[in-house]
Coordinates of C-alpha atoms in Angstrom, one line a residue:
X1 CA -142.4 -17.7 -72.2
X2 CA -143.7 -16.8 -75.7
X3 CA -146.6 -14.6 -76.9
X4 CA -150.2 -15.8 -76.7
X5 CA -151.1 -18.2 -79.5
X6 CA -153.4 -16.6 -82.1
X7 CA -156.0 -19.3 -81.2
X8 CA -156.3 -17.8 -77.7
X9 CA -159.2 -15.5 -77.3
X10 CA -158.5 -12.0 -75.9
X11 CA -161.0 -9.9 -73.9
X12 CA -161.2 -6.1 -73.6
X13 CA -163.2 -4.7 -70.7
X14 CA -164.3 -1.1 -71.2
X15 CA -165.7 -0.1 -74.6
X16 CA -164.6 3.5 -74.7
X17 CA -162.1 5.0 -77.1
X18 CA -159.1 3.3 -75.5
X19 CA -160.9 -0.1 -75.1
X20 CA -162.0 0.0 -78.8
X21 CA -158.5 0.8 -79.9
X22 CA -156.9 -2.1 -78.0
X23 CA -159.6 -4.4 -79.2
X24 CA -158.8 -3.4 -82.8
X25 CA -155.1 -4.0 -82.2
X26 CA -155.8 -7.5 -81.0
X27 CA -158.3 -8.2 -83.8
X28 CA -156.0 -7.2 -86.6
X29 CA -153.2 -9.3 -85.0
X30 CA -155.4 -12.3 -85.5
X31 CA -157.1 -13.0 -82.2
X32 CA -160.7 -13.6 -81.4
X33 CA -161.8 -10.7 -79.2
X34 CA -164.6 -10.5 -76.6
X35 CA -165.6 -6.9 -75.9
X36 CA -167.5 -6.2 -72.6
X37 CA -168.8 -3.0 -71.0
X38 CA -170.9 -2.7 -67.8
X39 CA -173.2 -0.3 -69.6
X40 CA -175.9 -2.3 -71.4
X41 CA -175.6 -2.1 -75.2
X42 CA -172.3 -0.2 -75.1
X43 CA -170.2 -3.2 -76.2
X44 CA -172.4 -3.8 -79.3
X45 CA -172.1 -0.1 -80.2
X46 CA -168.4 -0.2 -79.8
X47 CA -168.2 -3.3 -82.0
X48 CA -170.0 -1.4 -84.7
X49 CA -167.6 1.5 -84.4
X50 CA -164.6 -0.8 -84.7
X51 CA -166.2 -2.4 -87.8
X52 CA -166.6 1.1 -89.3
X53 CA -162.9 1.9 -88.6
X54 CA -161.9 -1.4 -90.3
X55 CA -164.0 -0.4 -93.3
X56 CA -162.1 2.9 -93.5
X57 CA -158.8 1.0 -93.4
X58 CA -160.0 -1.0 -96.4
X59 CA -160.9 2.2 -98.2
X60 CA -157.4 3.5 -97.6
X61 CA -155.8 0.2 -98.8
X62 CA -154.3 -0.4 -95.4
X63 CA -156.3 -3.6 -94.9
X64 CA -157.6 -6.2 -97.3
X65 CA -161.3 -6.8 -97.6
X66 CA -161.0 -10.5 -96.7
X67 CA -158.9 -9.6 -93.6
X68 CA -161.5 -7.1 -92.6
X69 CA -164.3 -9.6 -92.9
X70 CA -162.3 -12.2 -90.9
X71 CA -161.6 -9.6 -88.2
X72 CA -165.2 -8.6 -87.9
X73 CA -166.1 -12.3 -87.6
X74 CA -163.7 -12.7 -84.7
X75 CA -165.2 -9.7 -82.7
X76 CA -167.9 -10.6 -80.2
X77 CA -169.6 -8.1 -78.0
X78 CA -170.8 -9.8 -74.7
X79 CA -173.3 -8.5 -72.2
X80 CA -172.2 -10.5 -69.2
X81 CA -168.7 -10.9 -67.7
X82 CA -169.3 -14.6 -67.8
X83 CA -168.8 -14.4 -71.5
X84 CA -165.1 -13.9 -71.0
X85 CA -164.5 -17.3 -69.3
X86 CA -162.5 -18.9 -72.2
X87 CA -160.2 -15.9 -72.6
X88 CA -156.4 -16.3 -72.0
X89 CA -155.8 -12.5 -71.7
X90 CA -158.1 -9.8 -70.3
X91 CA -157.2 -6.2 -70.7
X92 CA -159.1 -3.6 -68.7
X93 CA -159.7 0.0 -69.9
X94 CA -162.3 1.3 -67.6
X95 CA -162.5 4.5 -65.5
X96 CA -159.3 5.5 -63.6
X97 CA -160.6 4.7 -60.1
X98 CA -158.7 2.2 -58.0
X99 CA -161.8 0.7 -56.3
X100 CA -163.6 0.2 -59.6
X101 CA -160.6 -1.6 -61.1
X102 CA -160.1 -3.8 -58.0
X103 CA -163.7 -4.8 -58.0
X104 CA -163.6 -5.7 -61.7
X105 CA -160.5 -7.9 -61.4
X106 CA -161.9 -9.7 -58.3
X107 CA -165.0 -10.5 -60.4
X108 CA -162.8 -11.6 -63.4
X109 CA -160.8 -13.9 -61.1
X110 CA -163.9 -15.8 -60.4
X111 CA -164.7 -16.2 -64.1
X112 CA -161.5 -16.9 -66.1
X113 CA -159.2 -19.8 -65.9
X114 CA -156.1 -20.0 -63.7
X115 CA -153.8 -19.5 -66.7
X116 CA -155.5 -16.3 -67.9
X117 CA -153.2 -13.3 -67.9
X118 CA -154.9 -10.2 -66.4
X119 CA -153.8 -6.7 -67.5
X120 CA -154.7 -3.1 -66.8
X121 CA -154.3 -0.2 -69.2
X122 CA -154.0 2.3 -66.3
X123 CA -151.9 5.4 -66.9
X124 CA -152.0 6.9 -63.5
X125 CA -152.8 4.2 -60.8
X126 CA -150.5 1.8 -59.2
X127 CA -150.4 -1.6 -60.9
X128 CA -149.3 -3.1 -57.5
X129 CA -152.4 -1.6 -55.7
X130 CA -154.8 -2.9 -58.4
X131 CA -153.3 -6.3 -58.3
X132 CA -153.2 -6.4 -54.6
X133 CA -157.0 -7.1 -54.6
X134 CA -156.4 -10.5 -56.3
X135 CA -155.9 -13.9 -54.9
X136 CA -153.1 -14.5 -57.4
X137 CA -151.5 -11.1 -58.2
X138 CA -148.6 -12.9 -59.9
X139 CA -150.5 -13.1 -63.1
X140 CA -151.4 -9.4 -63.1
X141 CA -149.5 -6.8 -65.2
X142 CA -149.8 -3.4 -66.7
X143 CA -150.2 -3.0 -70.4
X144 CA -150.2 0.8 -71.0
X145 CA -151.2 1.5 -74.6
X146 CA -151.0 5.1 -75.9
X147 CA -154.0 6.8 -77.6
X148 CA -154.8 6.1 -80.4
X149 CA -153.8 2.5 -79.7
X150 CA -154.0 1.3 -83.3
X151 CA -151.6 4.0 -84.5
X152 CA -149.1 4.6 -81.7
X153 CA -146.5 1.9 -81.4
X154 CA -145.4 2.2 -77.8
X155 CA -146.7 -0.1 -75.0
X156 CA -145.3 0.1 -71.5
X157 CA -145.3 -3.3 -69.9
X158 CA -145.5 -2.6 -66.2
X159 CA -144.5 -5.2 -63.5
X160 CA -146.2 -4.7 -60.2
X161 CA -144.5 -5.6 -57.0
X162 CA -146.1 -9.1 -57.1
X163 CA -146.1 -9.7 -60.8
X164 CA -144.4 -12.9 -61.9
X165 CA -141.5 -12.6 -64.4
X166 CA -143.3 -15.2 -66.6
X167 CA -146.4 -13.1 -66.7
X168 CA -144.5 -9.9 -67.6
X169 CA -142.6 -11.7 -70.3
X170 CA -145.7 -13.2 -71.8
X171 CA -147.3 -9.7 -71.9
X172 CA -144.2 -8.2 -73.4
X173 CA -143.9 -10.8 -76.1
X174 CA -147.6 -10.6 -76.9
X175 CA -147.4 -6.8 -77.4
X176 CA -144.5 -7.3 -79.7
X177 CA -146.3 -10.0 -81.7
X178 CA -149.1 -7.5 -82.1
X179 CA -146.7 -5.2 -84.0
X180 CA -146.1 -2.9 -81.0
X181 CA -142.9 -1.7 -79.5
X182 CA -143.0 -2.8 -75.8
X183 CA -140.8 -1.4 -73.1
X184 CA -140.5 -3.0 -69.7
X185 CA -140.7 -1.0 -66.5
X186 CA -141.3 -1.3 -62.8
X187 CA -144.4 0.0 -61.1
X188 CA -143.4 3.6 -60.4
X189 CA -145.6 6.7 -60.5
X190 CA -146.1 7.7 -64.2
X191 CA -144.2 4.6 -65.3
X192 CA -141.6 5.8 -67.9
X193 CA -143.2 8.4 -70.1
X194 CA -145.5 10.2 -67.7
X195 CA -142.7 10.3 -65.1
X196 CA -139.8 11.5 -67.2
X197 CA -141.9 13.9 -69.4
X198 CA -143.0 16.1 -66.5
X199 CA -140.2 18.7 -66.9
X200 CA -141.1 19.3 -70.5
X201 CA -144.3 20.9 -69.3
X202 CA -143.1 22.1 -65.9
X203 CA -140.1 24.1 -67.1
X204 CA -142.1 25.8 -69.9
X205 CA -144.8 26.8 -67.4
X206 CA -142.1 28.0 -64.9
X207 CA -140.5 30.3 -67.4
X208 CA -143.9 31.8 -68.2
X209 CA -144.8 32.2 -64.5
X210 CA -141.4 34.0 -64.0
X211 CA -142.4 36.4 -66.8
X212 CA -139.5 35.2 -68.8
X213 CA -141.5 34.8 -72.0
X214 CA -145.0 34.3 -73.4
X215 CA -146.4 30.9 -74.3
X216 CA -146.1 31.4 -78.1
X217 CA -142.4 32.4 -77.8
X218 CA -141.6 29.4 -75.4
X219 CA -143.4 27.0 -77.8
X220 CA -141.5 28.4 -80.8
X221 CA -138.2 28.0 -79.0
X222 CA -139.0 24.4 -78.0
X223 CA -140.0 23.6 -81.6
X224 CA -137.6 25.6 -83.7
X225 CA -134.5 25.4 -81.5
X226 CA -135.1 22.3 -79.3
X227 CA -136.4 20.1 -82.1
X228 CA -139.6 19.1 -80.2
X229 CA -142.6 18.2 -82.3
X230 CA -144.8 20.6 -80.4
X231 CA -144.3 23.2 -77.6
X232 CA -145.6 22.6 -74.1
X233 CA -148.4 25.1 -74.3
X234 CA -149.9 23.9 -77.6
X235 CA -149.5 20.3 -76.6
X236 CA -151.3 20.7 -73.3
X237 CA -154.1 22.6 -75.1
X238 CA -154.4 19.6 -77.4
X239 CA -154.3 17.0 -74.6
X240 CA -156.6 19.0 -72.4
X241 CA -155.4 21.1 -69.5
X242 CA -157.5 19.1 -67.1
X243 CA -156.1 15.8 -68.3
X244 CA -152.5 17.0 -68.3
X245 CA -152.7 18.7 -64.9
X246 CA -154.4 15.6 -63.5
X247 CA -151.5 13.4 -64.6
X248 CA -149.0 15.9 -63.1
X249 CA -150.8 16.1 -59.9
X250 CA -151.1 12.3 -59.7
X251 CA -147.4 11.8 -60.1
X252 CA -146.6 14.6 -57.6
X253 CA -149.0 13.0 -55.0
X254 CA -147.6 9.5 -55.7
X255 CA -144.1 10.7 -55.0
X256 CA -145.2 12.2 -51.7
X257 CA -145.3 15.7 -53.1
X258 CA -141.7 15.7 -54.3
X259 CA -140.8 19.2 -55.3
X260 CA -139.4 18.0 -58.6
X261 CA -142.9 17.2 -59.7
X262 CA -144.8 20.2 -58.3
X263 CA -147.8 21.2 -60.5
X264 CA -148.1 24.6 -62.1
X265 CA -150.3 27.2 -60.4
X266 CA -150.9 28.9 -63.8
X267 CA -152.2 25.7 -65.2
X268 CA -154.4 25.1 -62.2
X269 CA -155.9 28.5 -62.8
X270 CA -156.7 27.6 -66.4
X271 CA -158.4 24.4 -65.2
X272 CA -160.4 26.2 -62.6
X273 CA -161.6 28.8 -65.1
X274 CA -162.7 26.1 -67.5
X275 CA -160.1 27.0 -70.1
X276 CA -159.2 23.4 -71.0
X277 CA -157.7 23.9 -74.4
X278 CA -159.0 22.9 -77.8
X279 CA -162.1 21.1 -76.5
X280 CA -163.3 24.2 -74.7
X281 CA -162.2 26.7 -77.3
X282 CA -159.7 28.4 -75.1
X283 CA -156.7 27.4 -73.1
X284 CA -153.2 28.9 -73.2
X285 CA -154.4 30.0 -76.7
X286 CA -157.6 31.0 -78.3
X287 CA -159.1 28.2 -80.5
X288 CA -162.4 29.7 -81.7
X289 CA -163.2 29.9 -85.5
X290 CA -162.0 33.5 -85.6
X291 CA -158.9 33.1 -83.4
X292 CA -155.7 34.5 -84.7
X293 CA -152.6 32.4 -84.2
X294 CA -150.3 33.7 -81.5
X295 CA -147.0 34.9 -82.8
X296 CA -143.7 34.4 -80.9
X297 CA -141.6 37.4 -80.0
X298 CA -139.0 37.9 -82.8
X299 CA -136.3 40.5 -82.6
X300 CA -136.0 43.3 -85.2
X301 CA -133.1 43.1 -87.7
X302 CA -129.7 44.0 -86.3
X303 CA -126.3 44.4 -87.8
X304 CA -123.9 41.5 -87.5
X305 CA -120.7 42.1 -85.5
X306 CA -117.5 42.8 -87.4
X307 CA -115.9 39.7 -85.8
X308 CA -116.1 37.5 -82.8
X309 CA -113.4 36.0 -80.5
X310 CA -113.9 32.4 -79.6
X311 CA -112.6 31.4 -76.2
X312 CA -112.6 27.6 -76.2
X313 CA -114.7 25.4 -78.4
X314 CA -118.2 26.3 -77.1
X315 CA -118.7 22.7 -75.9
X316 CA -122.2 21.4 -77.1
X317 CA -122.5 24.5 -79.3
X318 CA -119.1 24.0 -81.0
X319 CA -120.7 23.7 -84.5
X320 CA -121.6 27.4 -84.2
X321 CA -118.0 28.4 -85.0
X322 CA -118.3 26.8 -88.5
X323 CA -121.7 28.5 -89.1
X324 CA -120.3 31.9 -88.1
X325 CA -117.4 31.5 -90.5
X326 CA -119.7 30.4 -93.3
X327 CA -121.8 33.5 -92.7
X328 CA -118.8 35.6 -93.4
X329 CA -118.1 36.8 -89.8
X330 CA -114.4 36.4 -89.0
X331 CA -113.7 34.2 -85.9
X332 CA -110.5 34.9 -83.9
X333 CA -109.7 32.0 -81.7
X334 CA -108.0 32.1 -78.3
X335 CA -106.8 29.1 -76.4
X336 CA -108.7 28.8 -73.2
X337 CA -108.6 25.6 -71.2
X338 CA -112.1 26.1 -69.8
X339 CA -113.5 28.8 -72.2
X340 CA -116.9 28.2 -73.7
X341 CA -117.9 31.7 -74.9
X342 CA -117.7 34.3 -77.7
X343 CA -116.4 37.8 -77.1
X344 CA -118.1 40.4 -79.2
X345 CA -116.5 43.7 -80.5
X346 CA -118.2 45.7 -77.8
X347 CA -116.4 43.6 -75.2
X348 CA -119.6 41.8 -74.1
X349 CA -119.7 38.0 -74.0
X350 CA -122.0 35.5 -75.6
X351 CA -122.3 32.1 -73.7
X352 CA -124.3 28.9 -73.9
X353 CA -127.0 28.7 -71.1
X354 CA -125.4 27.2 -68.1
X355 CA -127.8 27.7 -65.2
X356 CA -126.4 31.1 -64.2
X357 CA -128.1 34.5 -64.8
X358 CA -126.9 37.4 -66.9
X359 CA -127.3 39.9 -64.1
X360 CA -124.5 38.2 -62.2
X361 CA -121.9 39.3 -64.8
X362 CA -120.8 42.6 -66.2
X363 CA -122.0 42.1 -69.7
X364 CA -123.1 38.6 -70.8
X365 CA -125.9 37.4 -73.1
X366 CA -126.8 33.8 -72.9
X367 CA -128.1 31.7 -75.9
X368 CA -130.1 28.5 -75.6
X369 CA -129.3 24.9 -76.3
X370 CA -130.3 23.7 -79.7
X371 CA -130.8 20.2 -81.0
X372 CA -128.9 21.1 -84.2
X373 CA -127.6 24.6 -84.5
X374 CA -127.3 24.3 -88.3
X375 CA -130.9 23.2 -88.8
X376 CA -132.4 25.3 -86.0
X377 CA -134.6 28.2 -87.4
X378 CA -134.8 30.1 -84.1
X379 CA -132.4 30.9 -81.2
X380 CA -133.4 32.3 -77.8
X381 CA -131.2 34.9 -76.2
X382 CA -131.3 35.9 -72.5
X383 CA -130.2 39.2 -71.1
X384 CA -130.7 41.2 -67.9
X385 CA -131.7 44.9 -67.6
X386 CA -128.0 45.7 -67.0
X387 CA -126.8 44.1 -70.2
X388 CA -125.4 46.7 -72.6
X389 CA -127.7 47.4 -75.5
X390 CA -124.8 47.2 -77.9
X391 CA -123.9 43.7 -76.7
X392 CA -127.4 42.5 -77.1
X393 CA -127.7 44.1 -80.5
X394 CA -124.5 42.4 -81.6
X395 CA -125.7 39.0 -80.3
X396 CA -129.0 39.4 -82.1
X397 CA -127.2 40.4 -85.3
X398 CA -124.8 37.5 -85.1
X399 CA -127.5 34.8 -85.0
X400 CA -129.6 36.7 -87.7
X401 CA -126.5 36.5 -89.9
X402 CA -126.7 32.7 -89.5
X403 CA -130.3 32.8 -90.9
X404 CA -132.0 32.4 -87.5
X405 CA -135.0 34.2 -86.1
X406 CA -134.1 35.5 -82.6
X407 CA -136.3 35.6 -79.5
X408 CA -135.0 37.6 -76.6
X409 CA -136.4 36.3 -73.3
X410 CA -135.9 37.4 -69.7
X411 CA -132.9 36.7 -67.5
X412 CA -134.0 33.1 -66.9
X413 CA -131.3 30.7 -65.6
X414 CA -131.0 27.7 -67.9
X415 CA -133.3 29.4 -70.4
X416 CA -135.9 27.1 -72.1
X417 CA -134.4 24.2 -74.0
X418 CA -131.3 23.8 -71.8
X419 CA -133.1 23.5 -68.4
X420 CA -135.8 21.3 -69.9
X421 CA -133.3 18.8 -71.4
X422 CA -131.2 18.8 -68.2
X423 CA -134.1 18.0 -66.0
X424 CA -135.3 15.2 -68.4
X425 CA -131.8 13.7 -68.4
X426 CA -131.7 13.9 -64.6
X427 CA -135.0 12.1 -64.2
X428 CA -133.9 9.4 -66.7
X429 CA -130.7 8.7 -64.9
X430 CA -132.6 8.6 -61.6
X431 CA -135.1 6.1 -63.0
X432 CA -132.4 3.8 -64.2
X433 CA -130.6 3.9 -60.9
X434 CA -133.8 3.0 -59.1
X435 CA -134.5 0.0 -61.4
X436 CA -137.5 1.5 -63.2
X437 CA -136.3 0.7 -66.7
X438 CA -133.1 0.3 -68.8
X439 CA -131.5 3.2 -70.7
X440 CA -132.5 1.7 -74.0
X441 CA -136.1 1.3 -73.0
X442 CA -136.3 4.8 -71.6
X443 CA -134.9 6.3 -74.8
X444 CA -137.4 4.2 -76.9
X445 CA -140.3 5.2 -74.7
X446 CA -139.6 9.0 -74.9
X447 CA -139.1 8.9 -78.6
X448 CA -142.2 6.9 -79.4
X449 CA -144.4 7.9 -76.5
X450 CA -144.1 11.7 -76.7
X451 CA -142.1 12.1 -80.0
X452 CA -138.9 13.6 -78.4
X453 CA -136.3 14.2 -81.0
X454 CA -133.8 12.3 -78.9
X455 CA -134.0 10.0 -75.9
X456 CA -132.6 11.3 -72.6
X457 CA -129.5 9.2 -72.8
X458 CA -128.9 10.1 -76.4
X459 CA -129.1 13.8 -75.3
X460 CA -126.7 12.9 -72.4
X461 CA -124.1 11.3 -74.6
X462 CA -124.3 14.1 -77.1
X463 CA -123.9 16.9 -74.5
X464 CA -121.2 15.4 -72.4
X465 CA -121.0 13.5 -69.1
X466 CA -121.0 16.6 -66.9
X467 CA -123.2 19.0 -68.8
X468 CA -126.6 18.3 -67.2
X469 CA -125.2 18.0 -63.7
X470 CA -123.3 21.3 -64.0
X471 CA -126.3 23.2 -65.3
X472 CA -128.7 21.8 -62.6
X473 CA -126.2 22.4 -59.9
X474 CA -126.0 26.1 -60.9
X475 CA -129.8 26.3 -61.1
X476 CA -130.0 24.7 -57.7
X477 CA -127.8 27.4 -56.2
X478 CA -130.2 30.0 -57.6
X479 CA -133.3 28.2 -56.6
X480 CA -132.6 26.1 -53.5
X481 CA -136.1 24.7 -53.2
X482 CA -134.9 21.3 -54.3
X483 CA -136.6 21.4 -57.7
X484 CA -133.3 21.5 -59.5
X485 CA -131.1 19.6 -57.2
X486 CA -129.3 17.0 -59.3
X487 CA -130.0 13.4 -58.4
X488 CA -127.3 11.2 -56.8
X489 CA -127.5 9.1 -60.0
X490 CA -126.6 12.1 -62.2
X491 CA -123.9 13.1 -59.8
X492 CA -122.3 9.7 -60.0
X493 CA -122.6 9.8 -63.8
X494 CA -121.0 13.2 -64.0
X495 CA -118.0 12.2 -61.9
X496 CA -117.5 8.6 -62.9
X497 CA -114.5 7.7 -65.1
X498 CA -115.4 7.0 -68.6
X499 CA -113.4 3.8 -69.2
X500 CA -113.5 4.3 -72.9
X501 CA -111.8 7.7 -72.6
X502 CA -109.9 7.1 -69.3
X503 CA -111.1 10.5 -68.0
X504 CA -113.9 12.2 -66.0
X505 CA -114.9 14.5 -68.8

């Protein structure tokens, strides 16, 4: 089954921001587009707005004048749903209420031809449930565009329980023909992106709620150490706390209140107080005209240690050894079969976050996972109240000698980046095991849908087969609520033999 022919008219129902964006995508791909909205006059206003955006594209030399004129001529606002009768694809972008969408598609089924593909752009409702209202749910599919649709490349092509393979394939190929990057997924709560992205927000909020660090510090660590485009607090202020919390709550409810998806009480309080982020002028941060930017906690300058002793290769942080030497700090190496730590002159130890807490040991400072230790501009350290001040000072001085800003956070197991990445990796492995999507499509979706620096499976391969499982297993021992319990899929991955290496590394 191939993409829709360009001679096939496409309909978009719902003339809001998302509907307009989808209509623009179909138009610039070359289709005739019918735009319908149940509110009288709304489709015509939306058509004018789309025309204005096409004009701006011409002004920016992103679209030719003749192409703009042709696209405008192909766009037809209609005031009655009967005007969609000749369309071969109808995409719905109306309010996120199940009964409204079901009623709409029942009406469409009485209007369009038997070969017309019906699609919903829902981001939070079940594609199966919407399609269940149809006489022929086999031709019903999810086409989840990301906002703004003309700019963002990702489209999740969602197959409901009753969706025919031919319908899903047709929708997939059409999205690709429109210049988008489609990924195929089963109908699961949150689909790919909104399911697997939950820990990015949840773990940042959890660290804050545990008094581990303030929002500005957590955001700075996620950006400058983890390589994420934005931190969780600034991103949810941009999205809208009400919108982000609604998605989290929807996924949690849809998974029968699975503890892994539990919403944040702190975020609930923000929403209840009307502090919704940028749109209300206040969220996690102040956004008024006179608001001062929140600054992360950054440690005062400290003296670098005279030397360090490396026990083992530091695992995922092994590149630190070269950086330490380049900074002029001597590294003495000791062979340790399972060592992954640095010993400081004070006798204290410096170890990569592993899901344990500093207070459990005599004198240990943890450092967080980084996307790239050479390029990272900030490193987080975690210590307990019992950690020797000299040990902490030497740890701070060591990373400052590498040119890094240092943020000292509370004694939080798994710290910030490490626990976030481990949970994302776990949910990704669980999704593949349950037939939600392929590894490749999940990595593509997370890079393009939420701008992650690496896809979950890219992280997993880089960090090692057992890394995420070991960290979550340690976290689960310290928080036995089930939130951090590794999935069976991750357990199998951790202990399966790597046939390329012939080991269970």
